[in-house]
mmCIF file of C-alpha atoms in Angstrom:
data_model
loop_
_atom_site.group_PDB
_atom_site.id
_atom_site.type_symbol
_atom_site.label_atom_id
_atom_site.label_comp_id
_atom_site.label_asym_id
_atom_site.label_seq_id
_atom_site.Cartn_x
_atom_site.Cartn_y
_atom_site.Cartn_z
ATOM 1 C CA UNK A 1 13.548 -27.626 16.250
ATOM 2 C CA UNK A 2 10.349 -29.628 15.941
ATOM 3 C CA UNK A 3 8.303 -30.592 12.901
ATOM 4 C CA UNK A 4 4.600 -29.935 12.573
ATOM 5 C CA UNK A 5 2.159 -32.002 10.570
ATOM 6 C CA UNK A 6 0.816 -30.233 7.515
ATOM 7 C CA UNK A 7 -2.225 -28.318 8.724
ATOM 8 C CA UNK A 8 -3.121 -26.520 5.497
ATOM 9 C CA UNK A 9 -2.498 -26.453 1.766
ATOM 10 C CA UNK A 10 -1.401 -22.816 1.685
ATOM 11 C CA UNK A 11 0.742 -20.789 4.066
ATOM 12 C CA UNK A 12 0.266 -17.035 3.935
ATOM 13 C CA UNK A 13 3.106 -15.057 5.476
ATOM 14 C CA UNK A 14 1.700 -11.757 6.750
ATOM 15 C CA UNK A 15 -1.701 -10.912 8.227
ATOM 16 C CA UNK A 16 -2.105 -7.401 6.801
ATOM 17 C CA UNK A 17 -4.661 -6.552 4.094
ATOM 18 C CA UNK A 18 -2.928 -8.556 1.347
ATOM 19 C CA UNK A 19 -2.509 -11.668 3.458
ATOM 20 C CA UNK A 20 -5.844 -11.505 5.250
ATOM 21 C CA UNK A 21 -7.804 -10.925 2.033
ATOM 22 C CA UNK A 22 -6.006 -13.768 0.239
ATOM 23 C CA UNK A 23 -6.662 -16.058 3.200
ATOM 24 C CA UNK A 24 -10.342 -15.152 3.288
ATOM 25 C CA UNK A 25 -10.854 -15.717 -0.428
ATOM 26 C CA UNK A 26 -9.055 -19.070 -0.399
ATOM 27 C CA UNK A 27 -10.837 -20.274 2.733
ATOM 28 C CA UNK A 28 -14.212 -19.382 1.237
ATOM 29 C CA UNK A 29 -13.320 -21.626 -1.719
ATOM 30 C CA UNK A 30 -12.583 -24.520 0.593
ATOM 31 C CA UNK A 31 -8.782 -24.292 0.411
ATOM 32 C CA UNK A 32 -7.173 -25.053 3.813
ATOM 33 C CA UNK A 33 -5.043 -22.019 4.662
ATOM 34 C CA UNK A 34 -2.795 -20.903 7.522
ATOM 35 C CA UNK A 35 -1.675 -17.321 8.214
ATOM 36 C CA UNK A 36 1.516 -16.463 10.089
ATOM 37 C CA UNK A 37 2.279 -12.983 11.382
ATOM 38 C CA UNK A 38 5.010 -11.739 13.692
ATOM 39 C CA UNK A 39 2.630 -9.337 15.437
ATOM 40 C CA UNK A 40 -0.275 -9.769 17.818
ATOM 41 C CA UNK A 41 -3.432 -8.085 16.543
ATOM 42 C CA UNK A 42 -4.788 -5.491 16.832
ATOM 43 C CA UNK A 43 -1.551 -3.747 15.973
ATOM 44 C CA UNK A 44 -0.976 -0.293 14.527
ATOM 45 C CA UNK A 45 0.923 0.456 11.331
ATOM 46 C CA UNK A 46 2.575 3.573 9.938
ATOM 47 C CA UNK A 47 0.281 4.541 7.082
ATOM 48 C CA UNK A 48 -1.504 7.504 5.530
ATOM 49 C CA UNK A 49 -4.736 5.642 6.402
ATOM 50 C CA UNK A 50 -6.317 6.558 3.085
ATOM 51 C CA UNK A 51 -8.486 4.043 1.247
ATOM 52 C CA UNK A 52 -8.963 4.913 -2.417
ATOM 53 C CA UNK A 53 -12.453 4.686 -3.948
ATOM 54 C CA UNK A 54 -11.287 1.495 -5.655
ATOM 55 C CA UNK A 55 -10.348 -0.073 -2.311
ATOM 56 C CA UNK A 56 -13.546 1.177 -0.674
ATOM 57 C CA UNK A 57 -15.615 -0.478 -3.396
ATOM 58 C CA UNK A 58 -13.996 -3.890 -2.814
ATOM 59 C CA UNK A 59 -14.278 -3.674 0.967
ATOM 60 C CA UNK A 60 -17.837 -2.355 0.988
ATOM 61 C CA UNK A 61 -19.047 -5.109 -1.353
ATOM 62 C CA UNK A 62 -17.738 -7.704 1.125
ATOM 63 C CA UNK A 63 -19.242 -5.950 4.163
ATOM 64 C CA UNK A 64 -15.783 -5.258 5.578
ATOM 65 C CA UNK A 65 -16.480 -1.617 6.451
ATOM 66 C CA UNK A 66 -19.669 -2.122 8.471
ATOM 67 C CA UNK A 67 -19.272 -0.539 11.894
ATOM 68 C CA UNK A 68 -15.782 0.815 11.209
ATOM 69 C CA UNK A 69 -15.437 4.573 11.779
ATOM 70 C CA UNK A 70 -14.217 6.367 8.690
ATOM 71 C CA UNK A 71 -14.015 9.905 7.326
ATOM 72 C CA UNK A 72 -15.165 10.381 3.715
ATOM 73 C CA UNK A 73 -12.612 11.819 1.287
ATOM 74 C CA UNK A 74 -13.947 13.679 -1.755
ATOM 75 C CA UNK A 75 -10.680 14.219 -3.624
ATOM 76 C CA UNK A 76 -7.071 15.370 -3.481
ATOM 77 C CA UNK A 77 -5.417 18.796 -3.438
ATOM 78 C CA UNK A 78 -1.788 18.988 -4.560
ATOM 79 C CA UNK A 79 0.462 21.851 -3.446
ATOM 80 C CA UNK A 80 3.669 22.376 -5.437
ATOM 81 C CA UNK A 81 6.533 23.947 -3.515
ATOM 82 C CA UNK A 82 6.084 27.119 -5.576
ATOM 83 C CA UNK A 83 2.873 28.261 -7.190
ATOM 84 C CA UNK A 84 -0.798 27.546 -6.585
ATOM 85 C CA UNK A 85 -2.291 24.115 -5.831
ATOM 86 C CA UNK A 86 -4.630 22.157 -8.051
ATOM 87 C CA UNK A 87 -7.658 20.111 -7.038
ATOM 88 C CA UNK A 88 -8.917 16.786 -8.297
ATOM 89 C CA UNK A 89 -12.294 15.356 -7.310
ATOM 90 C CA UNK A 90 -13.759 11.896 -7.256
ATOM 91 C CA UNK A 91 -17.081 11.799 -9.106
ATOM 92 C CA UNK A 92 -20.071 11.737 -6.756
ATOM 93 C CA UNK A 93 -21.107 8.326 -8.066
ATOM 94 C CA UNK A 94 -17.785 6.816 -7.001
ATOM 95 C CA UNK A 95 -18.668 7.194 -3.333
ATOM 96 C CA UNK A 96 -15.287 8.761 -2.576
ATOM 97 C CA UNK A 97 -12.417 7.455 -0.513
ATOM 98 C CA UNK A 98 -12.246 6.847 3.217
ATOM 99 C CA UNK A 99 -9.821 7.489 6.027
ATOM 100 C CA UNK A 100 -9.760 4.479 8.366
ATOM 101 C CA UNK A 101 -7.229 3.758 11.091
ATOM 102 C CA UNK A 102 -5.141 0.719 10.217
ATOM 103 C CA UNK A 103 -5.286 -0.662 13.741
ATOM 104 C CA UNK A 104 -9.029 -1.157 13.210
ATOM 105 C CA UNK A 105 -9.022 -2.055 9.504
ATOM 106 C CA UNK A 106 -6.316 -4.724 9.678
ATOM 107 C CA UNK A 107 -7.895 -6.380 12.719
ATOM 108 C CA UNK A 108 -11.244 -6.480 10.900
ATOM 109 C CA UNK A 109 -9.819 -8.078 7.746
ATOM 110 C CA UNK A 110 -7.889 -10.693 9.720
ATOM 111 C CA UNK A 111 -11.000 -11.539 11.724
ATOM 112 C CA UNK A 112 -12.910 -12.002 8.456
ATOM 113 C CA UNK A 113 -10.225 -14.485 7.375
ATOM 114 C CA UNK A 114 -10.644 -16.376 10.657
ATOM 115 C CA UNK A 115 -14.415 -16.519 10.259
ATOM 116 C CA UNK A 116 -13.981 -17.890 6.736
ATOM 117 C CA UNK A 117 -11.935 -20.767 8.174
ATOM 118 C CA UNK A 118 -8.307 -19.615 8.044
ATOM 119 C CA UNK A 119 -5.993 -20.783 10.833
ATOM 120 C CA UNK A 120 -4.351 -17.558 12.044
ATOM 121 C CA UNK A 121 -1.171 -17.857 14.100
ATOM 122 C CA UNK A 122 0.169 -14.687 15.627
ATOM 123 C CA UNK A 123 3.666 -14.195 17.059
ATOM 124 C CA UNK A 124 4.863 -16.567 14.330
ATOM 125 C CA UNK A 125 7.578 -15.608 11.855
ATOM 126 C CA UNK A 126 8.748 -17.051 8.529
ATOM 127 C CA UNK A 127 12.488 -17.743 8.224
ATOM 128 C CA UNK A 128 13.014 -19.642 4.952
ATOM 129 C CA UNK A 129 11.682 -22.460 2.830
ATOM 130 C CA UNK A 130 12.751 -25.126 0.378
ATOM 131 C CA UNK A 131 10.750 -26.492 -2.539
ATOM 132 C CA UNK A 132 10.951 -30.205 -3.255
ATOM 133 C CA UNK A 133 8.649 -33.041 -4.293
ATOM 134 C CA UNK A 134 5.890 -30.607 -5.253
ATOM 135 C CA UNK A 135 5.693 -28.911 -1.848
ATOM 136 C CA UNK A 136 7.375 -26.360 0.398
ATOM 137 C CA UNK A 137 9.090 -27.135 3.686
ATOM 138 C CA UNK A 138 8.960 -23.893 5.653
ATOM 139 C CA UNK A 139 11.154 -22.936 8.579
ATOM 140 C CA UNK A 140 9.373 -20.769 11.124
ATOM 141 C CA UNK A 141 9.651 -19.466 14.649
ATOM 142 C CA UNK A 142 6.705 -19.334 17.018
ATOM 143 C CA UNK A 143 6.137 -18.753 20.723
ATOM 144 C CA UNK A 144 7.627 -22.204 21.467
ATOM 145 C CA UNK A 145 10.722 -21.731 19.326
ATOM 146 C CA UNK A 146 11.786 -22.787 15.817
ATOM 147 C CA UNK A 147 9.831 -25.385 13.869
ATOM 148 C CA UNK A 148 9.302 -26.698 10.337
ATOM 149 C CA UNK A 149 6.022 -27.286 8.517
ATOM 150 C CA UNK A 150 5.006 -28.559 5.100
ATOM 151 C CA UNK A 151 2.660 -26.760 2.678
ATOM 152 C CA UNK A 152 1.679 -27.067 -0.974
ATOM 153 C CA UNK A 153 2.261 -23.333 -1.572
ATOM 154 C CA UNK A 154 3.441 -20.169 0.170
ATOM 155 C CA UNK A 155 2.098 -16.636 -0.301
ATOM 156 C CA UNK A 156 4.486 -13.812 0.575
ATOM 157 C CA UNK A 157 2.230 -11.037 1.893
ATOM 158 C CA UNK A 158 4.669 -9.660 4.438
ATOM 159 C CA UNK A 159 5.015 -6.119 3.121
ATOM 160 C CA UNK A 160 7.732 -3.941 1.685
ATOM 161 C CA UNK A 161 10.443 -5.702 3.705
ATOM 162 C CA UNK A 162 9.187 -9.137 2.722
ATOM 163 C CA UNK A 163 11.285 -11.970 4.119
ATOM 164 C CA UNK A 164 9.763 -14.267 1.505
ATOM 165 C CA UNK A 165 10.795 -12.005 -1.393
ATOM 166 C CA UNK A 166 14.281 -11.569 0.055
ATOM 167 C CA UNK A 167 14.652 -15.330 0.438
ATOM 168 C CA UNK A 168 13.730 -15.746 -3.232
ATOM 169 C CA UNK A 169 16.354 -13.137 -4.185
ATOM 170 C CA UNK A 170 13.939 -11.187 -6.409
ATOM 171 C CA UNK A 171 14.015 -7.772 -4.668
ATOM 172 C CA UNK A 172 15.517 -4.868 -6.620
ATOM 173 C CA UNK A 173 15.844 -1.565 -4.694
ATOM 174 C CA UNK A 174 14.987 1.650 -6.552
ATOM 175 C CA UNK A 175 17.604 4.167 -5.434
ATOM 176 C CA UNK A 176 15.544 7.336 -5.883
ATOM 177 C CA UNK A 177 12.715 5.875 -3.779
ATOM 178 C CA UNK A 178 14.823 5.057 -0.714
ATOM 179 C CA UNK A 179 12.773 7.097 1.750
ATOM 180 C CA UNK A 180 11.470 7.033 5.305
ATOM 181 C CA UNK A 181 7.973 8.039 6.457
ATOM 182 C CA UNK A 182 7.030 9.618 9.777
ATOM 183 C CA UNK A 183 3.333 9.334 10.686
ATOM 184 C CA UNK A 184 1.412 11.084 13.444
ATOM 185 C CA UNK A 185 -2.077 12.299 14.336
ATOM 186 C CA UNK A 186 -2.740 15.964 15.023
ATOM 187 C CA UNK A 187 -5.814 17.823 16.261
ATOM 188 C CA UNK A 188 -6.604 21.436 15.531
ATOM 189 C CA UNK A 189 -4.898 21.939 12.135
ATOM 190 C CA UNK A 190 -6.407 25.026 10.537
ATOM 191 C CA UNK A 191 -8.082 24.804 7.147
ATOM 192 C CA UNK A 192 -8.678 21.060 6.935
ATOM 193 C CA UNK A 193 -11.538 19.901 4.705
ATOM 194 C CA UNK A 194 -12.656 16.527 3.357
ATOM 195 C CA UNK A 195 -9.742 16.138 0.941
ATOM 196 C CA UNK A 196 -6.292 14.673 1.081
ATOM 197 C CA UNK A 197 -3.631 17.397 0.923
ATOM 198 C CA UNK A 198 -0.291 16.569 -0.700
ATOM 199 C CA UNK A 199 2.503 19.104 -0.204
ATOM 200 C CA UNK A 200 5.552 18.553 -2.404
ATOM 201 C CA UNK A 201 9.039 19.834 -1.723
ATOM 202 C CA UNK A 202 12.421 19.296 -3.347
ATOM 203 C CA UNK A 203 13.558 16.758 -0.729
ATOM 204 C CA UNK A 204 10.383 15.651 1.018
ATOM 205 C CA UNK A 205 6.601 15.467 0.815
ATOM 206 C CA UNK A 206 3.867 15.821 3.414
ATOM 207 C CA UNK A 207 0.360 14.397 3.261
ATOM 208 C CA UNK A 208 -2.580 15.466 5.413
ATOM 209 C CA UNK A 209 -5.665 13.288 5.640
ATOM 210 C CA UNK A 210 -8.928 13.930 7.521
ATOM 211 C CA UNK A 211 -9.459 11.421 10.306
ATOM 212 C CA UNK A 212 -12.614 9.670 11.440
ATOM 213 C CA UNK A 213 -12.099 10.841 15.038
ATOM 214 C CA UNK A 214 -11.259 14.453 14.206
ATOM 215 C CA UNK A 215 -7.499 13.935 14.254
ATOM 216 C CA UNK A 216 -5.651 14.636 10.998
ATOM 217 C CA UNK A 217 -3.216 12.023 9.756
ATOM 218 C CA UNK A 218 0.117 13.749 9.017
ATOM 219 C CA UNK A 219 2.609 11.736 6.977
ATOM 220 C CA UNK A 220 6.031 13.185 6.159
ATOM 221 C CA UNK A 221 8.146 11.264 3.632
ATOM 222 C CA UNK A 222 11.824 12.211 3.461
ATOM 223 C CA UNK A 223 14.972 10.891 1.868
ATOM 224 C CA UNK A 224 16.710 8.220 3.875
ATOM 225 C CA UNK A 225 19.722 10.507 4.355
ATOM 226 C CA UNK A 226 17.541 13.051 6.192
ATOM 227 C CA UNK A 227 15.719 10.593 8.410
ATOM 228 C CA UNK A 228 17.748 11.201 11.561
ATOM 229 C CA UNK A 229 17.434 14.994 11.274
ATOM 230 C CA UNK A 230 13.661 14.786 10.885
ATOM 231 C CA UNK A 231 13.330 12.248 13.699
ATOM 232 C CA UNK A 232 15.034 14.718 16.063
ATOM 233 C CA UNK A 233 12.633 17.536 15.091
ATOM 234 C CA UNK A 234 9.585 16.255 13.123
ATOM 235 C CA UNK A 235 7.936 19.691 13.079
ATOM 236 C CA UNK A 236 10.925 21.110 11.187
ATOM 237 C CA UNK A 237 9.881 19.410 7.975
ATOM 238 C CA UNK A 238 6.489 21.141 8.112
ATOM 239 C CA UNK A 239 8.125 24.561 8.121
ATOM 240 C CA UNK A 240 9.492 23.895 4.635
ATOM 241 C CA UNK A 241 6.065 24.134 2.993
ATOM 242 C CA UNK A 242 4.324 27.445 2.218
ATOM 243 C CA UNK A 243 0.912 25.733 2.201
ATOM 244 C CA UNK A 244 1.373 24.699 5.840
ATOM 245 C CA UNK A 245 2.543 28.059 7.193
ATOM 246 C CA UNK A 246 0.738 28.974 10.424
ATOM 247 C CA UNK A 247 -1.667 26.069 10.288
ATOM 248 C CA UNK A 248 -0.106 24.112 13.173
ATOM 249 C CA UNK A 249 0.023 26.984 15.680
ATOM 250 C CA UNK A 250 -2.956 25.719 17.701
ATOM 251 C CA UNK A 251 -2.434 22.053 16.855
ATOM 252 C CA UNK A 252 -2.026 19.269 19.408
ATOM 253 C CA UNK A 253 0.039 16.191 18.493
ATOM 254 C CA UNK A 254 -1.073 12.809 19.772
ATOM 255 C CA UNK A 255 1.710 10.685 21.318
ATOM 256 C CA UNK A 256 1.378 7.895 18.756
ATOM 257 C CA UNK A 257 4.046 8.655 16.181
ATOM 258 C CA UNK A 258 5.222 5.800 13.967
ATOM 259 C CA UNK A 259 8.038 5.412 11.462
ATOM 260 C CA UNK A 260 8.426 3.150 8.454
ATOM 261 C CA UNK A 261 10.957 2.775 5.645
ATOM 262 C CA UNK A 262 12.903 2.421 3.579
ATOM 263 C CA UNK A 263 10.666 2.620 0.545
ATOM 264 C CA UNK A 264 11.349 1.793 -3.039
ATOM 265 C CA UNK A 265 11.675 -1.639 -4.572
ATOM 266 C CA UNK A 266 10.505 -3.757 -7.438
ATOM 267 C CA UNK A 267 10.692 -7.514 -7.907
ATOM 268 C CA UNK A 268 12.038 -9.365 -10.913
ATOM 269 C CA UNK A 269 9.118 -11.795 -10.703
ATOM 270 C CA UNK A 270 6.208 -12.259 -8.275
ATOM 271 C CA UNK A 271 6.197 -16.065 -8.688
ATOM 272 C CA UNK A 272 8.522 -19.003 -8.099
ATOM 273 C CA UNK A 273 8.045 -22.714 -7.530
ATOM 274 C CA UNK A 274 5.415 -22.935 -4.813
ATOM 275 C CA UNK A 275 5.441 -19.204 -4.076
ATOM 276 C CA UNK A 276 3.697 -16.030 -5.153
ATOM 277 C CA UNK A 277 4.014 -12.480 -3.803
ATOM 278 C CA UNK A 278 1.064 -10.188 -3.036
ATOM 279 C CA UNK A 279 0.699 -6.548 -2.040
ATOM 280 C CA UNK A 280 3.815 -4.537 -1.161
ATOM 281 C CA UNK A 281 5.823 -7.775 -1.267
ATOM 282 C CA UNK A 282 5.293 -7.789 -5.047
ATOM 283 C CA UNK A 283 6.397 -4.175 -5.566
ATOM 284 C CA UNK A 284 5.995 -0.835 -3.850
ATOM 285 C CA UNK A 285 3.816 2.100 -4.887
ATOM 286 C CA UNK A 286 4.924 5.472 -3.549
ATOM 287 C CA UNK A 287 2.306 6.951 -1.172
ATOM 288 C CA UNK A 288 2.296 10.313 -3.015
ATOM 289 C CA UNK A 289 0.549 8.685 -5.979
ATOM 290 C CA UNK A 290 -1.909 6.461 -4.180
ATOM 291 C CA UNK A 291 -2.340 3.938 -1.423
ATOM 292 C CA UNK A 292 -1.343 0.314 -1.301
ATOM 293 C CA UNK A 293 -4.520 -1.216 0.121
ATOM 294 C CA UNK A 294 -6.175 -1.416 -3.302
ATOM 295 C CA UNK A 295 -3.093 -3.156 -4.682
ATOM 296 C CA UNK A 296 -3.252 -5.567 -1.741
ATOM 297 C CA UNK A 297 -6.944 -6.380 -2.189
ATOM 298 C CA UNK A 298 -6.921 -6.664 -5.973
ATOM 299 C CA UNK A 299 -3.678 -8.638 -5.855
ATOM 300 C CA UNK A 300 -5.290 -11.000 -3.334
ATOM 301 C CA UNK A 301 -8.142 -11.627 -5.757
ATOM 302 C CA UNK A 302 -5.683 -12.492 -8.521
ATOM 303 C CA UNK A 303 -3.630 -14.671 -6.177
ATOM 304 C CA UNK A 304 -6.655 -16.619 -4.969
ATOM 305 C CA UNK A 305 -7.720 -17.294 -8.557
ATOM 306 C CA UNK A 306 -4.251 -18.485 -9.574
ATOM 307 C CA UNK A 307 -3.649 -20.634 -6.497
ATOM 308 C CA UNK A 308 -7.062 -22.275 -6.626
ATOM 309 C CA UNK A 309 -6.537 -23.275 -10.244
ATOM 310 C CA UNK A 310 -2.940 -24.440 -9.704
ATOM 311 C CA UNK A 311 -3.710 -26.570 -6.655
ATOM 312 C CA UNK A 312 -6.668 -28.175 -8.398
ATOM 313 C CA UNK A 313 -4.469 -29.438 -11.228
ATOM 314 C CA UNK A 314 -1.259 -30.452 -9.459
ATOM 315 C CA UNK A 315 1.834 -28.915 -7.810
ATOM 316 C CA UNK A 316 1.932 -25.114 -7.620
ATOM 317 C CA UNK A 317 5.053 -24.782 -9.730
ATOM 318 C CA UNK A 318 6.271 -21.510 -11.191
ATOM 319 C CA UNK A 319 4.814 -22.573 -14.537
ATOM 320 C CA UNK A 320 1.419 -23.261 -12.969
ATOM 321 C CA UNK A 321 1.493 -19.856 -11.241
ATOM 322 C CA UNK A 322 2.634 -17.922 -14.328
ATOM 323 C CA UNK A 323 -0.988 -16.904 -14.921
ATOM 324 C CA UNK A 324 -0.717 -14.790 -11.771
ATOM 325 C CA UNK A 325 2.380 -13.039 -13.069
ATOM 326 C CA UNK A 326 0.581 -12.116 -16.285
ATOM 327 C CA UNK A 327 -2.544 -10.994 -14.445
ATOM 328 C CA UNK A 328 -0.489 -8.948 -11.982
ATOM 329 C CA UNK A 329 1.325 -7.180 -14.816
ATOM 330 C CA UNK A 330 -1.955 -6.445 -16.612
ATOM 331 C CA UNK A 331 -3.616 -5.125 -13.457
ATOM 332 C CA UNK A 332 -0.784 -3.004 -12.073
ATOM 333 C CA UNK A 333 1.814 -2.375 -14.774
ATOM 334 C CA UNK A 334 0.178 0.856 -15.902
ATOM 335 C CA UNK A 335 -0.159 2.150 -12.359
ATOM 336 C CA UNK A 336 3.496 1.445 -11.599
ATOM 337 C CA UNK A 337 4.440 3.328 -14.781
ATOM 338 C CA UNK A 338 2.213 6.274 -13.847
ATOM 339 C CA UNK A 339 3.637 6.263 -10.306
ATOM 340 C CA UNK A 340 7.166 6.475 -11.696
ATOM 341 C CA UNK A 341 6.295 9.393 -13.994
ATOM 342 C CA UNK A 342 4.597 11.329 -11.196
ATOM 343 C CA UNK A 343 7.513 10.730 -8.854
ATOM 344 C CA UNK A 344 9.933 12.141 -11.402
ATOM 345 C CA UNK A 345 7.761 15.247 -11.778
ATOM 346 C CA UNK A 346 7.402 15.679 -8.006
ATOM 347 C CA UNK A 347 11.183 15.471 -7.591
ATOM 348 C CA UNK A 348 11.587 18.444 -9.977
ATOM 349 C CA UNK A 349 9.837 21.459 -8.361
ATOM 350 C CA UNK A 350 9.797 23.533 -11.551
ATOM 351 C CA UNK A 351 8.170 20.703 -13.486
ATOM 352 C CA UNK A 352 5.529 20.154 -10.800
ATOM 353 C CA UNK A 353 4.690 23.876 -10.712
ATOM 354 C CA UNK A 354 4.326 23.858 -14.501
ATOM 355 C CA UNK A 355 2.001 20.869 -14.573
ATOM 356 C CA UNK A 356 0.015 22.122 -11.573
ATOM 357 C CA UNK A 357 -0.702 25.320 -13.520
ATOM 358 C CA UNK A 358 -1.818 23.289 -16.544
ATOM 359 C CA UNK A 359 -4.105 21.119 -14.399
ATOM 360 C CA UNK A 360 -5.681 24.213 -12.820
ATOM 361 C CA UNK A 361 -6.417 25.373 -16.343
ATOM 362 C CA UNK A 362 -7.989 22.010 -17.211
ATOM 363 C CA UNK A 363 -9.920 20.891 -14.095
ATOM 364 C CA UNK A 364 -11.478 17.944 -15.941
ATOM 365 C CA UNK A 365 -7.976 16.583 -16.558
ATOM 366 C CA UNK A 366 -7.121 17.105 -12.890
ATOM 367 C CA UNK A 367 -10.201 15.095 -11.940
ATOM 368 C CA UNK A 368 -9.183 12.387 -14.413
ATOM 369 C CA UNK A 369 -5.708 12.174 -12.893
ATOM 370 C CA UNK A 370 -7.005 11.945 -9.323
ATOM 371 C CA UNK A 371 -9.646 9.380 -10.286
ATOM 372 C CA UNK A 372 -6.910 7.299 -11.889
ATOM 373 C CA UNK A 373 -4.697 7.409 -8.804
ATOM 374 C CA UNK A 374 -7.890 6.609 -6.850
ATOM 375 C CA UNK A 375 -8.120 3.294 -8.732
ATOM 376 C CA UNK A 376 -11.325 4.276 -10.550
ATOM 377 C CA UNK A 377 -10.083 4.894 -14.089
ATOM 378 C CA UNK A 378 -7.505 2.805 -15.991
ATOM 379 C CA UNK A 379 -4.004 4.347 -16.271
ATOM 380 C CA UNK A 380 -4.106 4.222 -20.064
ATOM 381 C CA UNK A 381 -6.394 7.279 -19.969
ATOM 382 C CA UNK A 382 -3.572 9.331 -18.416
ATOM 383 C CA UNK A 383 -0.741 7.695 -20.348
ATOM 384 C CA UNK A 384 -2.397 8.441 -23.701
ATOM 385 C CA UNK A 385 -1.263 10.978 -26.290
ATOM 386 C CA UNK A 386 -4.708 12.578 -26.138
ATOM 387 C CA UNK A 387 -4.328 13.403 -22.443
ATOM 388 C CA UNK A 388 -0.834 14.816 -22.967
ATOM 389 C CA UNK A 389 -1.917 16.910 -25.954
ATOM 390 C CA UNK A 390 -4.825 18.462 -24.052
ATOM 391 C CA UNK A 391 -2.694 19.104 -20.973
ATOM 392 C CA UNK A 392 -0.072 20.969 -22.969
ATOM 393 C CA UNK A 393 -2.493 22.790 -25.294
#
């Protein structure tokens, strides 16, 4: 093993949206930053490829979407296993969501970090770190083998299977969310419009999203115990849903299927001495209730603020980074609570059918729900007694 001289103040582990956006924001503030990622970009990622209006607003303001192909998404249609679906629309002034392939989006965001001054090192993995004397000694592995490097702080932005979070010992699996997702692209699905379709079943869910190149993104999320069965016959899961009956007869699957899992974890804290967690590393949001890119981007903004302030005043200790923990809870606590409630309803078909009927009766409430999961409205609007009273009236 060899030692490297400190090249930057901050190490960011993971070059996806959370890591790349944090790196860009820090570099633009003059903070020396290095990004490590196991992969070589551009690389694809299993994802529903849906950007919420909230995420689109952040990316568009920074010019990150210029030249990227994307299909506009006007809202969401939810199909319970029994009964009629309900629709929720984004208001026209919100600009809507977008469907963008992750292989293009992630490469764009990482390139923006490079242009801002970040040192990006691909094919480089984090192994562990120790905190001492106000800094972190990080063990890594690159193309030339294992090495150690010194940084003032480490950002864990390495996703739902974060090695940084596991090393800290803060990961807490959520048993009912232990799931696996199968993602593919399909051409020729009948009845597709400019909305996300979410089909809920007792043991699995399927999402359909319009694609920028005419291919629909199909994401099937199943319990971990059923993963092998679905992997052997992915089309079998589609036959479980009445709303998908006959729609794949003329469809053509692209040979680009991807798998990811398992889902479902929280963290006891997103900060430690010299470390903070961003994006899926700091807690997972189930894809049925929204997408994680907004969480990654907004979390990166909070992380950059906290790290900049901490490094300007001394060592980035857990106490110095506690402001990030409070900001993270304020920004996302309500959404995690709403996600949990929705997941419990989705897992009970009778309950979902009941609430779908109520939301069809009150389309303004359906719009409010979808705008909240689209990161436009604050969750307190949905979690209020007034919303519940109107829904059940």
